[in-house]
PDB file of C-alpha atoms in Angstrom:
ATOM      1  CA  MET A 125     -53.911   0.747 -28.478  1.00  0.00           C
ATOM      2  CA  LEU A 126     -52.565  -2.268 -26.589  1.00  0.00           C
ATOM      3  CA  LYS A 127     -52.969  -5.653 -27.173  1.00  0.00           C
ATOM      4  CA  ILE A 128     -51.743  -8.535 -24.414  1.00  0.00           C
ATOM      5  CA  GLN A 129     -52.100 -12.248 -25.346  1.00  0.00           C
ATOM      6  CA  ASN A 130     -51.304 -14.931 -22.912  1.00  0.00           C
ATOM      7  CA  LEU A 131     -48.497 -13.455 -21.806  1.00  0.00           C
ATOM      8  CA  HIS A 132     -46.319 -15.482 -19.481  1.00  0.00           C
ATOM      9  CA  ALA A 133     -42.558 -14.108 -17.649  1.00  0.00           C
ATOM     10  CA  LYS A 134     -39.868 -14.650 -14.995  1.00  0.00           C
ATOM     11  CA  PHE A 135     -37.945 -13.571 -13.134  1.00  0.00           C
ATOM     12  CA  GLU A 136     -35.059 -15.399 -13.127  1.00  0.00           C
ATOM     13  CA  GLU A 137     -36.548 -18.994 -12.871  1.00  0.00           C
ATOM     14  CA  THR A 138     -39.324 -17.724 -10.745  1.00  0.00           C
ATOM     15  CA  PRO A 139     -42.732 -17.609 -13.052  1.00  0.00           C
ATOM     16  CA  ILE A 140     -44.525 -14.171 -11.955  1.00  0.00           C
ATOM     17  CA  LEU A 141     -46.784 -13.972 -15.243  1.00  0.00           C
ATOM     18  CA  LYS A 142     -49.048 -17.061 -15.976  1.00  0.00           C
ATOM     19  CA  GLY A 143     -50.967 -16.228 -19.186  1.00  0.00           C
ATOM     20  CA  VAL A 144     -52.072 -12.353 -19.251  1.00  0.00           C
ATOM     21  CA  ASN A 145     -54.559 -10.778 -21.578  1.00  0.00           C
ATOM     22  CA  LEU A 146     -55.649  -7.575 -21.533  1.00  0.00           C
ATOM     23  CA  THR A 147     -56.945  -5.121 -24.458  1.00  0.00           C
ATOM     24  CA  ILE A 148     -57.171  -1.384 -23.947  1.00  0.00           C
ATOM     25  CA  ASN A 149     -58.660   0.917 -26.597  1.00  0.00           C
ATOM     26  CA  PRO A 150     -58.121   4.796 -27.204  1.00  0.00           C
ATOM     27  CA  GLY A 151     -59.507   7.033 -24.444  1.00  0.00           C
ATOM     28  CA  GLU A 152     -59.834   3.985 -21.666  1.00  0.00           C
ATOM     29  CA  ILE A 153     -58.476   4.032 -17.892  1.00  0.00           C
ATOM     30  CA  HIS A 154     -58.248   0.782 -16.729  1.00  0.00           C
ATOM     31  CA  VAL A 155     -57.282   0.400 -12.576  1.00  0.00           C
ATOM     32  CA  ILE A 156     -55.460  -2.970 -11.760  1.00  0.00           C
ATOM     33  CA  LEU A 157     -55.946  -3.627  -7.937  1.00  0.00           C
ATOM     34  CA  GLY A 158     -54.380  -6.704  -6.450  1.00  0.00           C
ATOM     35  CA  PRO A 159     -52.844  -8.129  -3.461  1.00  0.00           C
ATOM     36  CA  ASN A 160     -48.822  -8.099  -2.709  1.00  0.00           C
ATOM     37  CA  GLY A 161     -46.669  -9.561  -4.691  1.00  0.00           C
ATOM     38  CA  SER A 162     -49.055 -10.643  -7.149  1.00  0.00           C
ATOM     39  CA  GLY A 163     -47.478  -9.686 -10.581  1.00  0.00           C
ATOM     40  CA  LYS A 164     -48.885  -6.224 -11.110  1.00  0.00           C
ATOM     41  CA  SER A 165     -45.720  -4.294 -10.845  1.00  0.00           C
ATOM     42  CA  THR A 166     -44.271  -7.211 -13.218  1.00  0.00           C
ATOM     43  CA  LEU A 167     -46.452  -6.311 -15.876  1.00  0.00           C
ATOM     44  CA  GLY A 168     -45.313  -2.529 -16.690  1.00  0.00           C
ATOM     45  CA  ARG A 169     -41.792  -4.249 -16.587  1.00  0.00           C
ATOM     46  CA  VAL A 170     -42.231  -6.589 -19.129  1.00  0.00           C
ATOM     47  CA  ILE A 171     -44.112  -4.269 -21.437  1.00  0.00           C
ATOM     48  CA  LEU A 172     -41.330  -2.119 -21.366  1.00  0.00           C
ATOM     49  CA  GLY A 173     -38.876  -4.745 -22.040  1.00  0.00           C
ATOM     50  CA  ASP A 174     -36.709  -4.816 -18.943  1.00  0.00           C
ATOM     51  CA  LYS A 175     -33.907  -7.136 -19.182  1.00  0.00           C
ATOM     52  CA  LYS A 176     -34.676  -8.280 -15.648  1.00  0.00           C
ATOM     53  CA  PHE A 177     -37.569 -10.099 -16.951  1.00  0.00           C
ATOM     54  CA  GLN A 178     -37.703 -12.891 -19.520  1.00  0.00           C
ATOM     55  CA  LYS A 179     -40.765 -12.967 -21.597  1.00  0.00           C
ATOM     56  CA  THR A 180     -41.387 -16.899 -22.007  1.00  0.00           C
ATOM     57  CA  ASN A 181     -45.008 -16.399 -24.210  1.00  0.00           C
ATOM     58  CA  GLY A 182     -47.275 -14.549 -25.022  1.00  0.00           C
ATOM     59  CA  THR A 183     -47.478 -11.273 -27.322  1.00  0.00           C
ATOM     60  CA  ILE A 184     -47.556  -7.760 -26.428  1.00  0.00           C
ATOM     61  CA  LEU A 185     -49.345  -5.180 -29.752  1.00  0.00           C
ATOM     62  CA  PHE A 186     -48.931  -1.871 -29.530  1.00  0.00           C
ATOM     63  CA  GLU A 187     -50.747   0.059 -31.900  1.00  0.00           C
ATOM     64  CA  LYS A 188     -50.518  -3.335 -34.082  1.00  0.00           C
ATOM     65  CA  LYS A 189     -46.463  -3.337 -33.659  1.00  0.00           C
ATOM     66  CA  ASP A 190     -44.949  -6.827 -31.827  1.00  0.00           C
ATOM     67  CA  PHE A 191     -42.511  -5.314 -28.762  1.00  0.00           C
ATOM     68  CA  GLU A 192     -40.888  -8.001 -28.778  1.00  0.00           C
ATOM     69  CA  LEU A 193     -39.076  -6.577 -31.942  1.00  0.00           C
ATOM     70  CA  LEU A 194     -38.305  -3.163 -30.680  1.00  0.00           C
ATOM     71  CA  SER A 195     -36.035  -1.593 -27.743  1.00  0.00           C
ATOM     72  CA  ILE A 196     -36.936  -0.091 -24.918  1.00  0.00           C
ATOM     73  CA  PRO A 197     -36.006   3.567 -26.568  1.00  0.00           C
ATOM     74  CA  GLU A 198     -38.157   2.231 -29.399  1.00  0.00           C
ATOM     75  CA  ARG A 199     -41.136   1.387 -26.851  1.00  0.00           C
ATOM     76  CA  VAL A 200     -41.062   4.630 -25.266  1.00  0.00           C
ATOM     77  CA  ASN A 201     -40.709   6.848 -28.627  1.00  0.00           C
ATOM     78  CA  ALA A 202     -43.506   4.547 -30.062  1.00  0.00           C
ATOM     79  CA  GLY A 203     -45.677   6.562 -27.031  1.00  0.00           C
ATOM     80  CA  PHE A 204     -45.181   3.619 -23.944  1.00  0.00           C
ATOM     81  CA  PHE A 205     -44.495   5.504 -20.673  1.00  0.00           C
ATOM     82  CA  LEU A 206     -43.970   3.569 -17.354  1.00  0.00           C
ATOM     83  CA  SER A 207     -43.650   5.349 -14.096  1.00  0.00           C
ATOM     84  CA  PHE A 208     -42.081   3.716 -11.276  1.00  0.00           C
ATOM     85  CA  GLN A 209     -42.569   2.370  -7.766  1.00  0.00           C
ATOM     86  CA  SER A 210     -39.354   3.507  -6.470  1.00  0.00           C
ATOM     87  CA  PRO A 211     -37.611   6.033  -9.318  1.00  0.00           C
ATOM     88  CA  PRO A 212     -33.962   5.649  -9.106  1.00  0.00           C
ATOM     89  CA  GLU A 213     -30.950   8.538  -8.364  1.00  0.00           C
ATOM     90  CA  LEU A 214     -29.670   9.828 -11.771  1.00  0.00           C
ATOM     91  CA  SER A 215     -26.462  11.423 -10.339  1.00  0.00           C
ATOM     92  CA  GLY A 216     -25.136  13.656 -12.747  1.00  0.00           C
ATOM     93  CA  VAL A 217     -28.400  14.575 -14.577  1.00  0.00           C
ATOM     94  CA  SER A 218     -30.205  17.547 -13.929  1.00  0.00           C
ATOM     95  CA  VAL A 219     -34.200  16.806 -14.344  1.00  0.00           C
ATOM     96  CA  HIS A 220     -34.268  19.755 -17.094  1.00  0.00           C
ATOM     97  CA  GLU A 221     -31.489  17.492 -19.103  1.00  0.00           C
ATOM     98  CA  PHE A 222     -33.525  14.340 -18.492  1.00  0.00           C
ATOM     99  CA  LEU A 223     -36.272  15.357 -19.787  1.00  0.00           C
ATOM    100  CA  PHE A 224     -35.519  17.494 -22.134  1.00  0.00           C
ATOM    101  CA  ALA A 225     -33.671  14.747 -23.931  1.00  0.00           C
ATOM    102  CA  ALA A 226     -36.326  12.374 -23.345  1.00  0.00           C
ATOM    103  CA  LYS A 227     -38.890  15.092 -24.940  1.00  0.00           C
ATOM    104  CA  LYS A 228     -36.413  15.050 -28.568  1.00  0.00           C
ATOM    105  CA  ALA A 229     -35.890  11.345 -28.893  1.00  0.00           C
ATOM    106  CA  ALA A 230     -40.103  11.068 -28.299  1.00  0.00           C
ATOM    107  CA  TYR A 231     -40.270  14.061 -30.631  1.00  0.00           C
ATOM    108  CA  PRO A 232     -37.734  15.046 -33.134  1.00  0.00           C
ATOM    109  CA  ASN A 233     -39.623  17.993 -34.634  1.00  0.00           C
ATOM    110  CA  PHE A 234     -39.182  19.397 -30.663  1.00  0.00           C
ATOM    111  CA  THR A 235     -36.499  21.840 -30.509  1.00  0.00           C
ATOM    112  CA  SER A 236     -37.548  24.646 -28.052  1.00  0.00           C
ATOM    113  CA  SER A 237     -35.454  25.088 -25.569  1.00  0.00           C
ATOM    114  CA  PHE A 238     -37.305  28.042 -24.058  1.00  0.00           C
ATOM    115  CA  ARG A 239     -40.843  26.936 -24.750  1.00  0.00           C
ATOM    116  CA  PHE A 240     -39.984  23.356 -22.859  1.00  0.00           C
ATOM    117  CA  LYS A 241     -38.252  25.183 -19.900  1.00  0.00           C
ATOM    118  CA  LYS A 242     -41.683  27.082 -19.581  1.00  0.00           C
ATOM    119  CA  ASP A 243     -43.600  23.703 -19.368  1.00  0.00           C
ATOM    120  CA  LEU A 244     -41.327  22.228 -17.182  1.00  0.00           C
ATOM    121  CA  GLU A 245     -41.417  25.522 -14.474  1.00  0.00           C
ATOM    122  CA  ALA A 246     -45.152  25.273 -14.840  1.00  0.00           C
ATOM    123  CA  SER A 247     -45.681  21.569 -14.624  1.00  0.00           C
ATOM    124  CA  LEU A 248     -43.070  21.478 -11.427  1.00  0.00           C
ATOM    125  CA  THR A 249     -45.278  24.785  -9.981  1.00  0.00           C
ATOM    126  CA  SER A 250     -48.263  22.936 -10.698  1.00  0.00           C
ATOM    127  CA  PHE A 251     -47.341  19.971  -8.110  1.00  0.00           C
ATOM    128  CA  ARG A 252     -46.015  22.244  -5.666  1.00  0.00           C
ATOM    129  CA  LEU A 253     -42.119  21.967  -6.732  1.00  0.00           C
ATOM    130  CA  PRO A 254     -39.955  25.153  -6.671  1.00  0.00           C
ATOM    131  CA  THR A 255     -38.778  25.483 -10.296  1.00  0.00           C
ATOM    132  CA  HIS A 256     -34.728  24.795  -9.036  1.00  0.00           C
ATOM    133  CA  PHE A 257     -35.454  21.167  -8.884  1.00  0.00           C
ATOM    134  CA  ALA A 258     -35.151  21.322 -12.648  1.00  0.00           C
ATOM    135  CA  LYS A 259     -31.306  22.274 -11.948  1.00  0.00           C
ATOM    136  CA  ARG A 260     -31.179  19.740  -9.276  1.00  0.00           C
ATOM    137  CA  GLU A 261     -29.668  16.354 -10.559  1.00  0.00           C
ATOM    138  CA  THR A 262     -32.862  13.942 -11.012  1.00  0.00           C
ATOM    139  CA  ASN A 263     -34.145  12.175  -8.108  1.00  0.00           C
ATOM    140  CA  VAL A 264     -30.921  12.673  -5.879  1.00  0.00           C
ATOM    141  CA  GLY A 265     -32.190  13.489  -2.171  1.00  0.00           C
ATOM    142  CA  PHE A 266     -35.725  14.049  -3.106  1.00  0.00           C
ATOM    143  CA  SER A 267     -38.294  12.536  -0.682  1.00  0.00           C
ATOM    144  CA  GLY A 268     -40.297   9.843  -1.622  1.00  0.00           C
ATOM    145  CA  GLY A 269     -43.239  12.403  -2.192  1.00  0.00           C
ATOM    146  CA  GLU A 270     -40.699  14.611  -4.471  1.00  0.00           C
ATOM    147  CA  ARG A 271     -39.909  11.120  -7.027  1.00  0.00           C
ATOM    148  CA  LYS A 272     -43.131  10.719  -7.379  1.00  0.00           C
ATOM    149  CA  LYS A 273     -44.452  14.268  -7.900  1.00  0.00           C
ATOM    150  CA  ILE A 274     -41.226  14.158 -10.936  1.00  0.00           C
ATOM    151  CA  GLU A 275     -43.206  11.141 -12.759  1.00  0.00           C
ATOM    152  CA  MET A 276     -46.320  13.068 -12.576  1.00  0.00           C
ATOM    153  CA  VAL A 277     -44.155  15.860 -14.094  1.00  0.00           C
ATOM    154  CA  SER A 278     -42.635  13.452 -16.793  1.00  0.00           C
ATOM    155  CA  LEU A 279     -45.874  12.230 -17.643  1.00  0.00           C
ATOM    156  CA  GLU A 280     -47.396  15.855 -18.299  1.00  0.00           C
ATOM    157  CA  ILE A 281     -43.989  16.847 -20.162  1.00  0.00           C
ATOM    158  CA  LEU A 282     -43.676  13.467 -22.096  1.00  0.00           C
ATOM    159  CA  ASN A 283     -46.938  13.359 -22.994  1.00  0.00           C
ATOM    160  CA  PRO A 284     -47.325   9.809 -24.330  1.00  0.00           C
ATOM    161  CA  LYS A 285     -50.195   8.062 -26.060  1.00  0.00           C
ATOM    162  CA  LEU A 286     -50.610   5.039 -23.391  1.00  0.00           C
ATOM    163  CA  ALA A 287     -49.496   5.948 -19.439  1.00  0.00           C
ATOM    164  CA  PHE A 288     -48.595   2.808 -16.628  1.00  0.00           C
ATOM    165  CA  LEU A 289     -49.116   4.277 -13.635  1.00  0.00           C
ATOM    166  CA  ASP A 290     -47.103   2.302 -11.093  1.00  0.00           C
ATOM    167  CA  GLU A 291     -48.682   3.216  -7.182  1.00  0.00           C
ATOM    168  CA  ILE A 292     -47.581   7.031  -8.522  1.00  0.00           C
ATOM    169  CA  ASP A 293     -49.860   7.900  -5.469  1.00  0.00           C
ATOM    170  CA  SER A 294     -48.408   5.923  -2.683  1.00  0.00           C
ATOM    171  CA  GLY A 295     -46.046   7.833   0.203  1.00  0.00           C
ATOM    172  CA  VAL A 296     -47.885  11.268  -0.946  1.00  0.00           C
ATOM    173  CA  ASP A 297     -49.828  13.509   0.973  1.00  0.00           C
ATOM    174  CA  ILE A 298     -53.766  14.379  -0.074  1.00  0.00           C
ATOM    175  CA  ASP A 299     -52.891  17.304  -1.788  1.00  0.00           C
ATOM    176  CA  THR A 300     -50.596  15.969  -4.534  1.00  0.00           C
ATOM    177  CA  ILE A 301     -52.956  12.989  -4.799  1.00  0.00           C
ATOM    178  CA  LYS A 302     -55.786  15.598  -5.786  1.00  0.00           C
ATOM    179  CA  LYS A 303     -53.362  17.266  -8.528  1.00  0.00           C
ATOM    180  CA  THR A 304     -52.489  13.638  -9.611  1.00  0.00           C
ATOM    181  CA  GLY A 305     -55.996  13.117 -10.365  1.00  0.00           C
ATOM    182  CA  GLU A 306     -56.652  16.611 -12.142  1.00  0.00           C
ATOM    183  CA  SER A 307     -53.261  15.779 -13.757  1.00  0.00           C
ATOM    184  CA  ILE A 308     -54.442  12.404 -15.280  1.00  0.00           C
ATOM    185  CA  LYS A 309     -58.096  13.690 -16.366  1.00  0.00           C
ATOM    186  CA  LYS A 310     -56.299  16.673 -17.973  1.00  0.00           C
ATOM    187  CA  PHE A 311     -54.090  14.159 -19.858  1.00  0.00           C
ATOM    188  CA  LEU A 312     -57.392  12.055 -20.784  1.00  0.00           C
ATOM    189  CA  LYS A 313     -58.785  14.997 -22.270  1.00  0.00           C
ATOM    190  CA  ASP A 314     -57.457  14.053 -25.175  1.00  0.00           C
ATOM    191  CA  LYS A 315     -59.438  10.887 -26.192  1.00  0.00           C
ATOM    192  CA  THR A 316     -56.120   9.445 -28.119  1.00  0.00           C
ATOM    193  CA  LYS A 317     -54.480   8.587 -25.021  1.00  0.00           C
ATOM    194  CA  SER A 318     -55.038   5.660 -22.508  1.00  0.00           C
ATOM    195  CA  LEU A 319     -54.071   5.233 -19.398  1.00  0.00           C
ATOM    196  CA  ILE A 320     -53.080   2.226 -16.860  1.00  0.00           C
ATOM    197  CA  ILE A 321     -52.674   2.740 -13.055  1.00  0.00           C
ATOM    198  CA  VAL A 322     -51.718  -0.312 -10.153  1.00  0.00           C
ATOM    199  CA  THR A 323     -52.645   0.940  -7.133  1.00  0.00           C
ATOM    200  CA  HIS A 324     -53.684   0.453  -3.333  1.00  0.00           C
ATOM    201  CA  SER A 325     -55.262   3.718  -2.601  1.00  0.00           C
ATOM    202  CA  GLU A 326     -59.323   3.976  -2.461  1.00  0.00           C
ATOM    203  CA  LYS A 327     -58.152   8.132  -2.162  1.00  0.00           C
ATOM    204  CA  LEU A 328     -56.642   8.315  -6.354  1.00  0.00           C
ATOM    205  CA  LEU A 329     -59.622   6.131  -6.944  1.00  0.00           C
ATOM    206  CA  GLN A 330     -62.336   8.593  -5.771  1.00  0.00           C
ATOM    207  CA  GLU A 331     -60.760  11.722  -7.602  1.00  0.00           C
ATOM    208  CA  ILE A 332     -60.294   9.498 -11.309  1.00  0.00           C
ATOM    209  CA  THR A 333     -63.772   7.576 -13.203  1.00  0.00           C
ATOM    210  CA  PRO A 334     -62.195   4.088 -14.280  1.00  0.00           C
ATOM    211  CA  THR A 335     -63.279   2.634 -17.604  1.00  0.00           C
ATOM    212  CA  HIS A 336     -62.346  -0.666 -16.535  1.00  0.00           C
ATOM    213  CA  VAL A 337     -61.195  -2.664 -12.945  1.00  0.00           C
ATOM    214  CA  HIS A 338     -59.427  -5.392 -12.712  1.00  0.00           C
ATOM    215  CA  ILE A 339     -58.770  -7.730 -10.567  1.00  0.00           C
ATOM    216  CA  PHE A 340     -54.484  -9.260 -10.962  1.00  0.00           C
ATOM    217  CA  CYS A 341     -53.720 -12.331  -8.608  1.00  0.00           C
ATOM    218  CA  ASN A 342     -50.909 -15.479  -8.863  1.00  0.00           C
ATOM    219  CA  GLY A 343     -49.781 -13.765 -11.893  1.00  0.00           C
ATOM    220  CA  LYS A 344     -52.995 -13.211 -14.317  1.00  0.00           C
ATOM    221  CA  ILE A 345     -56.392 -10.816 -14.601  1.00  0.00           C
ATOM    222  CA  ILE A 346     -58.902 -13.100 -12.636  1.00  0.00           C
ATOM    223  CA  ARG A 347     -61.421 -10.705 -12.577  1.00  0.00           C
ATOM    224  CA  SER A 348     -62.620  -7.489 -14.407  1.00  0.00           C
ATOM    225  CA  GLY A 349     -65.315  -4.977 -14.905  1.00  0.00           C
ATOM    226  CA  GLY A 350     -67.047  -1.641 -13.657  1.00  0.00           C
ATOM    227  CA  GLN A 351     -66.120   0.449 -10.672  1.00  0.00           C
ATOM    228  CA  GLU A 352     -68.371  -2.413  -8.632  1.00  0.00           C
ATOM    229  CA  ILE A 353     -65.699  -4.047  -8.363  1.00  0.00           C
ATOM    230  CA  ILE A 354     -63.806  -1.831  -6.278  1.00  0.00           C
ATOM    231  CA  GLU A 355     -65.993  -0.979  -3.799  1.00  0.00           C
ATOM    232  CA  ARG A 356     -66.544  -5.014  -3.516  1.00  0.00           C
ATOM    233  CA  VAL A 357     -62.685  -5.158  -2.858  1.00  0.00           C
ATOM    234  CA  HIS A 358     -63.186  -1.981  -0.418  1.00  0.00           C
ATOM    235  CA  LYS A 359     -65.664  -3.564   1.414  1.00  0.00           C
ATOM    236  CA  ASN A 360     -64.265  -7.998   1.832  1.00  0.00           C
ATOM    237  CA  GLY A 361     -60.531  -7.037   0.357  1.00  0.00           C
ATOM    238  CA  PHE A 362     -59.285  -9.798  -2.444  1.00  0.00           C
ATOM    239  CA  ASP A 363     -59.721 -12.638  -0.295  1.00  0.00           C
ATOM    240  CA  VAL A 364     -63.494 -13.388  -1.797  1.00  0.00           C
ATOM    241  CA  PHE A 365     -61.513 -13.661  -5.389  1.00  0.00           C
ATOM    242  CA  VAL A 366     -58.385 -15.338  -4.245  1.00  0.00           C
ATOM    243  CA  GLU A 367     -60.702 -18.010  -2.881  1.00  0.00           C
ATOM    244  CA  LYS A 368     -62.690 -18.748  -6.126  1.00  0.00           C
ATOM    245  CA  LEU A 369     -59.270 -18.565  -7.622  1.00  0.00           C
ATOM    246  CA  LYS A 370     -58.625 -21.189  -5.230  1.00  0.00           C
ATOM    247  CA  SER A 371     -62.274 -23.284  -5.771  1.00  0.00           C
ATOM    248  CA  LYS A 372     -60.690 -23.538  -9.627  1.00  0.00           C
ATOM    249  CA  GLY A 373     -57.870 -25.383  -8.697  1.00  0.00           C
ATOM    250  CA  PHE A 374     -54.992 -23.072  -8.830  1.00  0.00           C
ATOM    251  CA  GLN A 375     -52.604 -23.087  -6.319  1.00  0.00           C
ATOM    252  CA  VAL A 376     -52.632 -19.046  -5.286  1.00  0.00           C
ATOM    253  CA  ILE A 377     -49.528 -17.900  -2.865  1.00  0.00           C
ATOM    254  CA  LYS A 378     -49.584 -14.213  -1.235  1.00  0.00           C
ATOM    255  CA  ASN A 379     -46.663 -12.303  -0.308  1.00  0.00           C
TER     256      ASN A 379
END
């Protein structure tokens, strides 16, 4: 589904990604762990095509489509979804208006406003949000936890092929983490779907079963494996991986 090769990118003049290689097949859950400032969020932004970040080398292929040739809306319509660490406010645009427009753009044949309204209300309710949130301006006056819930509601409504969830569990309560885990499992019942999760939370990782786990450090993936990596990180932190990177001659800057 997704194949990233030797991806380099910078923010202004600062190199952030320094040779990322990642392959994701349908039905897989890839968890990305790493120290703050290592480039995990930048990876999602570069896949999306955020103009704040300049891709300087490498390729991003999504279902054999070269993302270099596609605009952000075209990447989204191809089936890529990115949740934001800090979801922005959309003044003057209600949650209903925003998601209905996005749904119609992603699925041109979808026209049922009645069905959409029912699906949106059901998703809001499942995340313990009042249905009147659909009429509120998107994220305006929302708490951090409410914004994260709306990101998960968006995932359920838009039903993409590949979702990149960037710290979707930060700043939310334990019940929301459990619901997020349930929503992720429901999403992945369709084995054509895939997921990338960036997280620092052990609680969310207790709710799901990753197929792949990656350690991200200094702008690249330095170790990949299974759940044994999660256990090692929770026991010893990232320093053991950082020290191995230093031993190979890499300069490591930790924020």
